[in-house]
Coordinates of C-alpha atoms and ligand atoms in Angstrom, one line a residue:
X1323 CA -81.5 -3.8 128.8
X1324 CA -80.0 -6.1 131.5
X1325 CA -78.5 -3.8 134.1
X1326 CA -75.4 -6.1 134.2
X1327 CA -74.4 -5.2 130.7
X1328 CA -71.2 -3.3 130.7
X1329 CA -70.0 -5.1 133.8
X1330 CA -66.3 -5.8 133.9
X1331 CA -65.2 -9.4 133.8
X1332 CA -63.7 -9.2 137.4
X1333 CA -67.0 -7.8 138.7
X1334 CA -69.0 -10.4 136.9
X1335 CA -66.8 -13.2 138.1
X1336 CA -67.0 -11.9 141.7
X1337 CA -70.8 -11.8 141.4
X1338 CA -70.9 -15.3 140.0
X1339 CA -68.7 -16.6 142.8
X1340 CA -71.2 -15.2 145.3
X1341 CA -73.9 -17.1 143.5
X1342 CA -71.8 -20.3 143.4
X1343 CA -69.8 -20.4 146.7
X1344 CA -68.2 -23.7 145.6
X1345 CA -66.5 -21.9 142.7
X1346 CA -62.8 -21.4 143.4
X1347 CA -61.1 -18.2 142.1
X1348 CA -58.6 -20.4 140.2
X1349 CA -60.7 -20.9 137.1
X1350 CA -61.4 -17.2 137.0
X1351 CA -57.7 -16.4 137.3
X1352 CA -57.1 -18.8 134.5
X1353 CA -59.6 -16.9 132.4
X1354 CA -57.8 -13.6 133.1
X1355 CA -54.6 -15.2 131.8
X1356 CA -56.4 -16.4 128.7
X1357 CA -57.6 -12.9 128.1
X1358 CA -54.0 -11.7 128.1
X1359 CA -53.3 -14.2 125.3
X1360 CA -56.4 -13.1 123.4
X1361 CA -55.5 -9.5 123.6
X1362 CA -52.0 -10.2 122.2
X1363 CA -53.3 -12.5 119.5
X1364 CA -56.1 -10.0 118.5
X1365 CA -53.5 -7.3 118.2
X1366 CA -51.4 -9.4 115.8
X1367 CA -54.4 -10.6 113.8
X1368 CA -55.5 -7.0 113.2
X1369 CA -52.0 -6.1 112.1
X1370 CA -52.0 -9.0 109.5
X1371 CA -54.1 -7.0 107.1
X1372 CA -51.8 -4.0 107.6
X1373 CA -48.7 -6.1 106.9
X1374 CA -50.3 -7.3 103.7
X1375 CA -51.2 -3.8 102.6
X1376 CA -48.0 -2.0 103.7
X1377 CA -45.6 -4.9 103.1
X1378 CA -44.1 -4.1 106.5
X1379 CA -42.3 -7.5 106.5
X1380 CA -40.5 -6.6 103.3
X1381 CA -42.6 -9.1 101.3
X1382 CA -44.3 -7.5 98.2
X1383 CA -47.5 -9.3 99.3
X1384 CA -47.9 -11.5 102.2
X1385 CA -48.4 -15.1 101.0
X1386 CA -50.6 -17.5 102.8
X1387 CA -47.7 -19.1 104.7
X1388 CA -46.7 -15.5 106.0
X1389 CA -50.2 -15.0 107.3
X1390 CA -50.2 -18.5 108.5
X1391 CA -47.3 -17.5 110.7
X1392 CA -50.1 -16.1 113.0
X1393 CA -50.9 -19.7 113.8
X1394 CA -47.4 -20.1 115.3
X1395 CA -47.6 -16.7 117.0
X1396 CA -50.9 -17.5 118.6
X1397 CA -49.6 -20.9 119.7
X1398 CA -46.4 -19.6 121.2
X1399 CA -48.3 -16.8 123.0
X1400 CA -50.7 -19.4 124.5
X1401 CA -47.9 -21.7 125.6
X1402 CA -45.6 -19.0 126.9
X1403 CA -48.3 -17.2 128.8
X1404 CA -50.1 -20.2 130.3
X1405 CA -47.1 -22.2 131.3
X1406 CA -46.1 -20.1 134.2
X1407 CA -49.5 -19.3 135.7
X1408 CA -49.2 -22.1 138.3
X1409 CA -52.8 -23.3 137.5
X1410 CA -51.9 -25.9 134.9
X1411 CA -50.1 -29.3 135.0
X1412 CA -50.4 -30.2 131.3
X1413 CA -51.5 -28.7 127.9
X1414 CA -52.6 -29.9 124.5
X1415 CA -52.6 -27.6 121.4
X1416 CA -53.8 -28.3 117.9
X1417 CA -50.3 -27.1 116.7
X1418 CA -48.3 -29.5 118.9
X1419 CA -48.2 -33.2 118.0
X1420 CA -47.5 -34.2 121.6
X1421 CA -48.9 -33.1 125.0
X1422 CA -47.1 -30.0 126.4
X1423 CA -45.8 -30.4 129.9
X1424 CA -45.3 -27.4 132.2
X1425 CA -41.5 -26.7 132.5
X1426 CA -39.9 -27.9 135.7
X1427 CA -39.1 -24.4 136.8
X1428 CA -42.7 -23.4 136.9
X1429 CA -45.3 -24.3 139.7
X1430 CA -47.9 -26.9 138.6
X1431 CA -51.7 -26.6 139.2
X1432 CA -54.8 -28.7 139.2
X1433 CA -56.0 -28.0 135.7
X1434 CA -55.2 -29.1 132.2
X1435 CA -55.8 -26.8 129.2
X1436 CA -56.6 -27.9 125.6
X1437 CA -56.7 -25.2 122.9
X1438 CA -56.9 -24.4 119.2
X1439 CA -54.8 -21.2 119.2
X1440 CA -56.1 -19.9 115.9
X1441 CA -59.2 -21.4 114.4
X1442 CA -60.2 -20.6 110.8
X1443 CA -56.6 -19.5 110.0
X1444 CA -57.1 -20.1 106.2
X1445 CA -59.5 -17.1 106.3
X1446 CA -57.0 -14.6 107.7
X1447 CA -55.9 -13.0 104.4
X1448 CA -59.6 -12.7 103.5
X1449 CA -60.2 -10.7 106.7
X1450 CA -62.9 -13.2 107.7
X1451 CA -63.5 -13.8 111.4
X1452 CA -61.1 -16.3 113.2
X1453 CA -60.8 -17.4 116.8
X1454 CA -59.2 -19.2 119.7
X1455 CA -60.9 -22.1 121.4
X1456 CA -60.1 -23.4 124.9
X1457 CA -61.2 -26.2 127.2
X1458 CA -60.3 -26.7 130.9
X1459 CA -60.4 -30.0 132.7
X1460 CA -59.4 -30.9 136.3
X1461 CA -56.3 -33.2 136.5
X1462 CA -57.0 -36.8 137.4
X1463 CA -53.4 -37.8 138.1
X1464 CA -51.7 -37.4 141.5
X1465 CA -48.1 -36.1 141.9
X1466 CA -46.6 -32.8 140.8
X1467 CA -46.3 -33.1 137.0
X1468 CA -49.4 -33.7 135.0
X1469 CA -50.0 -36.9 133.0
X1470 CA -51.0 -37.0 129.3
X1471 CA -53.9 -39.2 130.5
X1472 CA -55.3 -36.1 132.2
X1473 CA -56.1 -34.8 128.7
X1474 CA -58.1 -37.8 127.7
X1475 CA -61.3 -37.0 129.6
X1476 CA -64.8 -36.8 128.0
X1477 CA -66.1 -33.3 127.4
X1478 CA -68.8 -33.7 130.1
X1479 CA -66.0 -33.4 132.7
X1480 CA -64.8 -30.0 131.5
X1481 CA -64.8 -27.4 134.3
X1482 CA -65.0 -24.6 131.8
X1483 CA -64.8 -23.9 128.1
X1484 CA -64.9 -20.9 125.7
X1485 CA -63.7 -19.1 122.7
X1486 CA -62.4 -15.7 121.6
X1487 CA -63.7 -14.4 118.3
X1488 CA -61.6 -11.9 116.4
X1489 CA -64.1 -10.3 114.1
X1490 CA -65.6 -6.8 113.7
X1491 CA -65.1 -6.7 117.5
X1492 CA -63.2 -9.2 119.8
X1493 CA -65.6 -11.3 121.8
X1494 CA -65.1 -13.8 124.6
X1495 CA -67.7 -16.4 125.2
X1496 CA -67.4 -18.8 128.1
X1497 CA -69.2 -21.1 130.5
X1498 CA -68.3 -22.9 133.7
X1499 CA -71.5 -24.8 133.5
X1500 CA -73.8 -22.2 134.9
X1501 CA -74.8 -20.0 132.0
X1502 CA -73.1 -18.9 128.8
X1503 CA -71.8 -15.4 128.9
X1504 CA -70.5 -13.0 126.1
X1505 CA -68.0 -10.2 126.8
X1506 CA -66.9 -7.7 124.2
X1507 CA -63.4 -6.1 124.2
X1508 CA -63.6 -2.3 124.6
X1509 CA -60.3 -1.4 122.9
X1510 CA -60.4 2.1 124.3
X1511 CA -59.9 0.7 127.8
X1512 CA -58.5 -2.7 126.8
X1513 CA -61.2 -4.4 129.0
X1514 CA -63.8 -7.1 128.2
X1515 CA -67.2 -5.8 129.2
X1516 CA -70.3 -8.0 129.6
X1517 CA -72.5 -7.8 126.6
X1518 CA -74.9 -10.8 127.2
X1519 CA -75.3 -13.0 130.3
X1520 CA -77.0 -16.4 130.4
X1521 CA -77.3 -16.7 126.6
X1522 CA -79.9 -19.2 125.3
X1523 CA -79.7 -20.7 121.8
X1524 CA -83.1 -20.6 120.0
X1525 CA -85.0 -23.9 120.1
X1526 CA -84.8 -23.9 116.3
X1527 CA -83.5 -21.6 113.6
X1528 CA -83.6 -20.9 109.9
X1529 CA -80.0 -21.4 108.9
X1530 CA -77.9 -24.5 108.1
X1531 CA -74.2 -24.3 107.9
X1532 CA -72.2 -27.0 106.2
X1533 CA -69.6 -27.3 103.4
X1534 CA -71.8 -28.7 100.6
X1535 CA -68.7 -29.2 98.5
X1536 CA -68.3 -32.4 100.5
X1537 CA -71.8 -33.7 99.7
X1538 CA -70.5 -36.6 97.6
X1539 CA -68.6 -37.9 100.7
X1540 CA -71.5 -38.0 103.1
X1541 CA -73.5 -41.0 104.1
X1542 CA -77.0 -41.1 102.7
X1543 CA -78.8 -40.1 105.9
X1544 CA -76.7 -36.9 106.0
X1545 CA -77.4 -36.1 102.4
X1546 CA -81.1 -36.7 102.8
X1547 CA -81.1 -34.5 106.0
X1548 CA -79.4 -31.5 104.2
X1549 CA -81.7 -32.0 101.2
X1550 CA -84.7 -31.8 103.6
X1551 CA -83.5 -28.6 105.2
X1552 CA -83.1 -27.1 101.7
X1553 CA -86.6 -28.0 100.8
X1554 CA -89.9 -26.2 101.6
X1555 CA -92.4 -28.3 103.4
X1556 CA -96.1 -27.5 104.3
X1557 CA -94.9 -25.9 107.6
X1558 CA -91.8 -24.0 106.6
X1559 CA -89.8 -22.4 103.8
X1560 CA -86.4 -23.8 102.9
X1561 CA -83.6 -23.0 105.4
X1562 CA -81.0 -20.4 104.3
X1563 CA -77.4 -21.5 104.1
X1564 CA -74.5 -19.7 105.8
X1565 CA -70.9 -21.0 105.8
X1566 CA -67.8 -18.9 106.7
X1567 CA -65.3 -21.7 107.0
X1568 CA -64.2 -20.6 110.5
X1569 CA -65.7 -23.0 113.1
X1570 CA -65.8 -20.3 115.8
X1571 CA -67.6 -17.8 113.6
X1572 CA -70.0 -20.4 112.2
X1573 CA -70.8 -21.6 115.7
X1574 CA -71.2 -18.2 117.2
X1575 CA -73.8 -17.2 114.5
X1576 CA -75.6 -20.5 115.3
X1577 CA -75.5 -19.8 119.0
X1578 CA -77.0 -16.3 118.4
X1579 CA -79.5 -17.1 115.7
X1580 CA -80.2 -20.9 116.0
X1581 CA -80.2 -23.6 113.4
X1582 CA -77.3 -26.0 112.8
X1583 CA -73.6 -26.2 112.0
X1584 CA -72.4 -29.5 110.8
X1585 CA -69.1 -31.1 109.7
X1586 CA -70.2 -34.6 108.8
X1587 CA -67.8 -37.6 108.4
X1588 CA -66.0 -38.2 105.1
X1589 CA -66.9 -41.6 103.8
X1590 CA -64.5 -41.7 100.9
X1591 CA -62.5 -44.6 102.4
X1592 CA -65.0 -47.4 102.9
X1593 CA -65.1 -48.6 106.5
X1594 CA -62.9 -45.8 107.7
X1595 CA -65.2 -42.7 107.9
X1596 CA -63.2 -39.6 109.0
X1597 CA -64.3 -36.5 110.8
X1598 CA -62.4 -33.3 110.3
X1599 CA -62.9 -31.3 113.5
X1600 CA -60.9 -32.2 116.6
X1601 CA -62.7 -33.4 119.7
X1602 CA -60.5 -32.0 122.6
X1603 CA -60.1 -28.4 121.4
X1604 CA -62.9 -27.8 118.9
X1605 CA -66.0 -30.0 119.3
X1606 CA -66.0 -30.6 123.1
X1607 CA -65.6 -26.9 124.3
X1608 CA -68.3 -25.8 121.8
X1609 CA -70.5 -28.7 122.8
X1610 CA -70.4 -27.6 126.4
X1611 CA -71.3 -24.1 125.5
X1612 CA -74.1 -25.2 123.2
X1613 CA -75.6 -27.6 125.8
X1614 CA -75.4 -25.1 128.7
X1615 CA -77.2 -22.6 126.3
X1616 CA -80.0 -25.2 125.8
X1617 CA -78.8 -26.7 122.5
X1618 CA -77.5 -30.0 121.4
X1619 CA -74.1 -31.3 120.2
X1620 CA -73.8 -34.7 118.6
X1621 CA -71.5 -36.9 116.5
X1622 CA -74.7 -37.8 114.7
X1623 CA -74.9 -41.0 116.7
X1624 CA -74.3 -39.8 120.2
X1625 CA -73.5 -36.9 122.5
X1626 CA -70.2 -35.2 121.8
X1627 CA -69.7 -34.7 125.6
X1628 CA -69.8 -38.4 126.2
X1629 CA -67.0 -39.3 123.7
X1630 CA -64.0 -40.6 125.6
X1631 CA -60.9 -39.4 123.7
X1632 CA -58.3 -42.1 122.8
X1633 CA -55.7 -39.6 121.5
X1634 CA -55.3 -35.8 121.8
X1635 CA -55.9 -35.0 118.1
X1636 CA -58.9 -37.4 117.7
X1637 CA -61.4 -36.2 115.0
X1638 CA -65.1 -36.4 115.3
X1639 CA -68.1 -35.6 113.1
X1640 CA -70.0 -32.6 114.5
X1641 CA -73.7 -31.6 114.4
X1642 CA -74.2 -28.7 116.8
X1643 CA -76.9 -26.1 117.3
X1644 CA -80.6 -25.9 118.1
X1645 CA -82.2 -29.0 119.6
X1646 CA -84.7 -29.4 116.8
X1647 CA -82.3 -29.4 113.9
X1648 CA -79.7 -31.6 115.7
X1649 CA -82.3 -34.1 116.7
X1650 CA -83.5 -34.2 113.1
X1651 CA -79.9 -34.9 111.9
X1652 CA -79.7 -37.8 114.3
X1653 CA -83.0 -39.2 113.2
X1654 CA -82.1 -39.0 109.5
X1655 CA -78.8 -40.7 110.2
X1656 CA -80.6 -43.5 112.2
X1657 CA -83.1 -43.9 109.3
X1658 CA -85.9 -42.9 111.7
X1659 CA -86.8 -39.8 109.6
X1660 CA -87.3 -39.5 105.9
X1661 CA -88.1 -36.4 103.8
X1662 CA -91.8 -36.2 102.9
X1663 CA -90.9 -36.8 99.3
X1664 CA -87.5 -37.7 97.9
X1665 CA -85.4 -35.0 96.2
X1666 CA -87.5 -32.2 97.6
X1667 CA -84.8 -29.6 96.9
X1668 CA -84.4 -30.7 93.3
X1669 CA -86.7 -28.5 91.2
X1670 CA -89.7 -30.5 90.0
X1671 CA -89.1 -32.2 86.6
X1672 CA -90.4 -30.0 83.6
Ligands
AHG2980 P1 -58.2 -24.6 111.9 O1 -58.0 -23.3 111.2 O2 -58.0 -24.5 113.4 O3 -57.3 -25.7 111.3 O4 -59.7 -25.0 111.8 C1 -60.3 -25.0 110.5 C2 -61.6 -25.8 110.6 C3 -62.7 -25.0 111.1 O5 -62.4 -23.7 111.5 C4 -63.7 -24.9 110.0 O6 -65.0 -25.1 110.4 C5 -63.3 -26.0 109.1 O7 -61.9 -26.1 109.3 C6 -63.5 -25.6 107.6 O8 -63.2 -26.7 106.9 P2 -63.5 -26.7 105.3 O9 -62.6 -25.7 104.7 O10 -63.1 -28.2 104.9 O11 -65.0 -26.4 105.1
MN2981 MN1 -59.8 -25.1 114.3
MN2982 MN1 -56.3 -23.9 114.4

C-alpha cells in the first residue's frame, strides 16, 4: 500500500507544494474552505434521512420539496462560507440565475469559483449518493471587483477542480493539474485523509452509464454506439449498464472502474439539440479530472475543455471516461465507425 495513504490533506498539500514550487498556497487554502462547506453539507445530507424517518420537521413524511431544501442549504453554505475568504472575486452557482459578486465589505482575491452545490438532489430521499462539484479559474479582469466575463473561460484554463461525494463515506476528489487525488473523511476526527494519490482511469472498461429512457431523442450515431456497447463482438462480451442518476456518483464509478458515462444531446426539437448537463460546474470540472487521470471528455464532436462558454448556465452533451470508449463514441457520431452488423443487441430473429 502506498505509504502516503492516510496522510492528512495539509501534509499532502505541503508535500505537493514542495514538488511544484510554483504552486501558491492560495488554492490549497481555498480547498480547505471548500472542505468546511462539504463537512456542513455532508452533515445535513446525512440528517435528511433522519428527518424523514423521525419527522423532526413536523412533517408526517418529508416530501421531495422538503428534501430538496438541501439544495438551498448547500447553496447558501457555499456562498456564505466562500464569500469572505478573500480568495475570490466572483462566483457562479447552478442555483443562482446570475453571477454572484463578493460583497463590498469582504476582500477580493484572484480566483473565481463555479459550483454545483448539490448534484443528484433528486436522489436524496432514495438515499442514493449525491455530491458537490467545484471549478476554480484565475480572474482575467483587472480592478478590485470581479467581472462576470471572468467566469466565461474554457475548462482548459481551470487552475483546479474537484467534487465531494456524499455516499457510504464522504470523499473529496480534486486535481490542480498534476495528479488526481482521493481523500476520505474520517468522521471520528473530522479530517480528510488521503486514500488514493495520482489516480489513473483504466484505458477501457466494461460499464456504460447512460439514461436509455432517452434513446428515442438521440441522434443515430449515438443510438448505434450504445447498441454496439450492448452487443457481444468476437473480442468482447456486451458491456454492463450502470446508472445512478447522480452525475458525481456515476462519474466516480467510471473514474475508478473505467468505461463511459454519457449524457447525449436531446434532438426532439429539430435544429435545436439540447444537452442537459451544465458546462461550467458539471462537465468542465469533471473533464479536467478525467483528462488528468488519463481519460477523455468530449461533447461527442470536440474536447469539453476547449468549449468557450457563452453564458454561465450553458448546457453541453457529455461523453466522459476511458479513452477507448469515448473515442468510439466520437467515431460513431462522426459516422467513422459502424457496428459489425446492424442491430447487434437485438436478439436474432426466430
Ligand atoms: P442536479 O441534481 O445538480 O440538477 O444534477 C442532476 C443531473 C446529474 O446529477 C445526473 O447525471 C442527471 O441530472 C440525471 O438526469 P436524468 O434524470 O435525466 O437521467
Ligand atoms: Mn448537477
Ligand atoms: Mn445541483
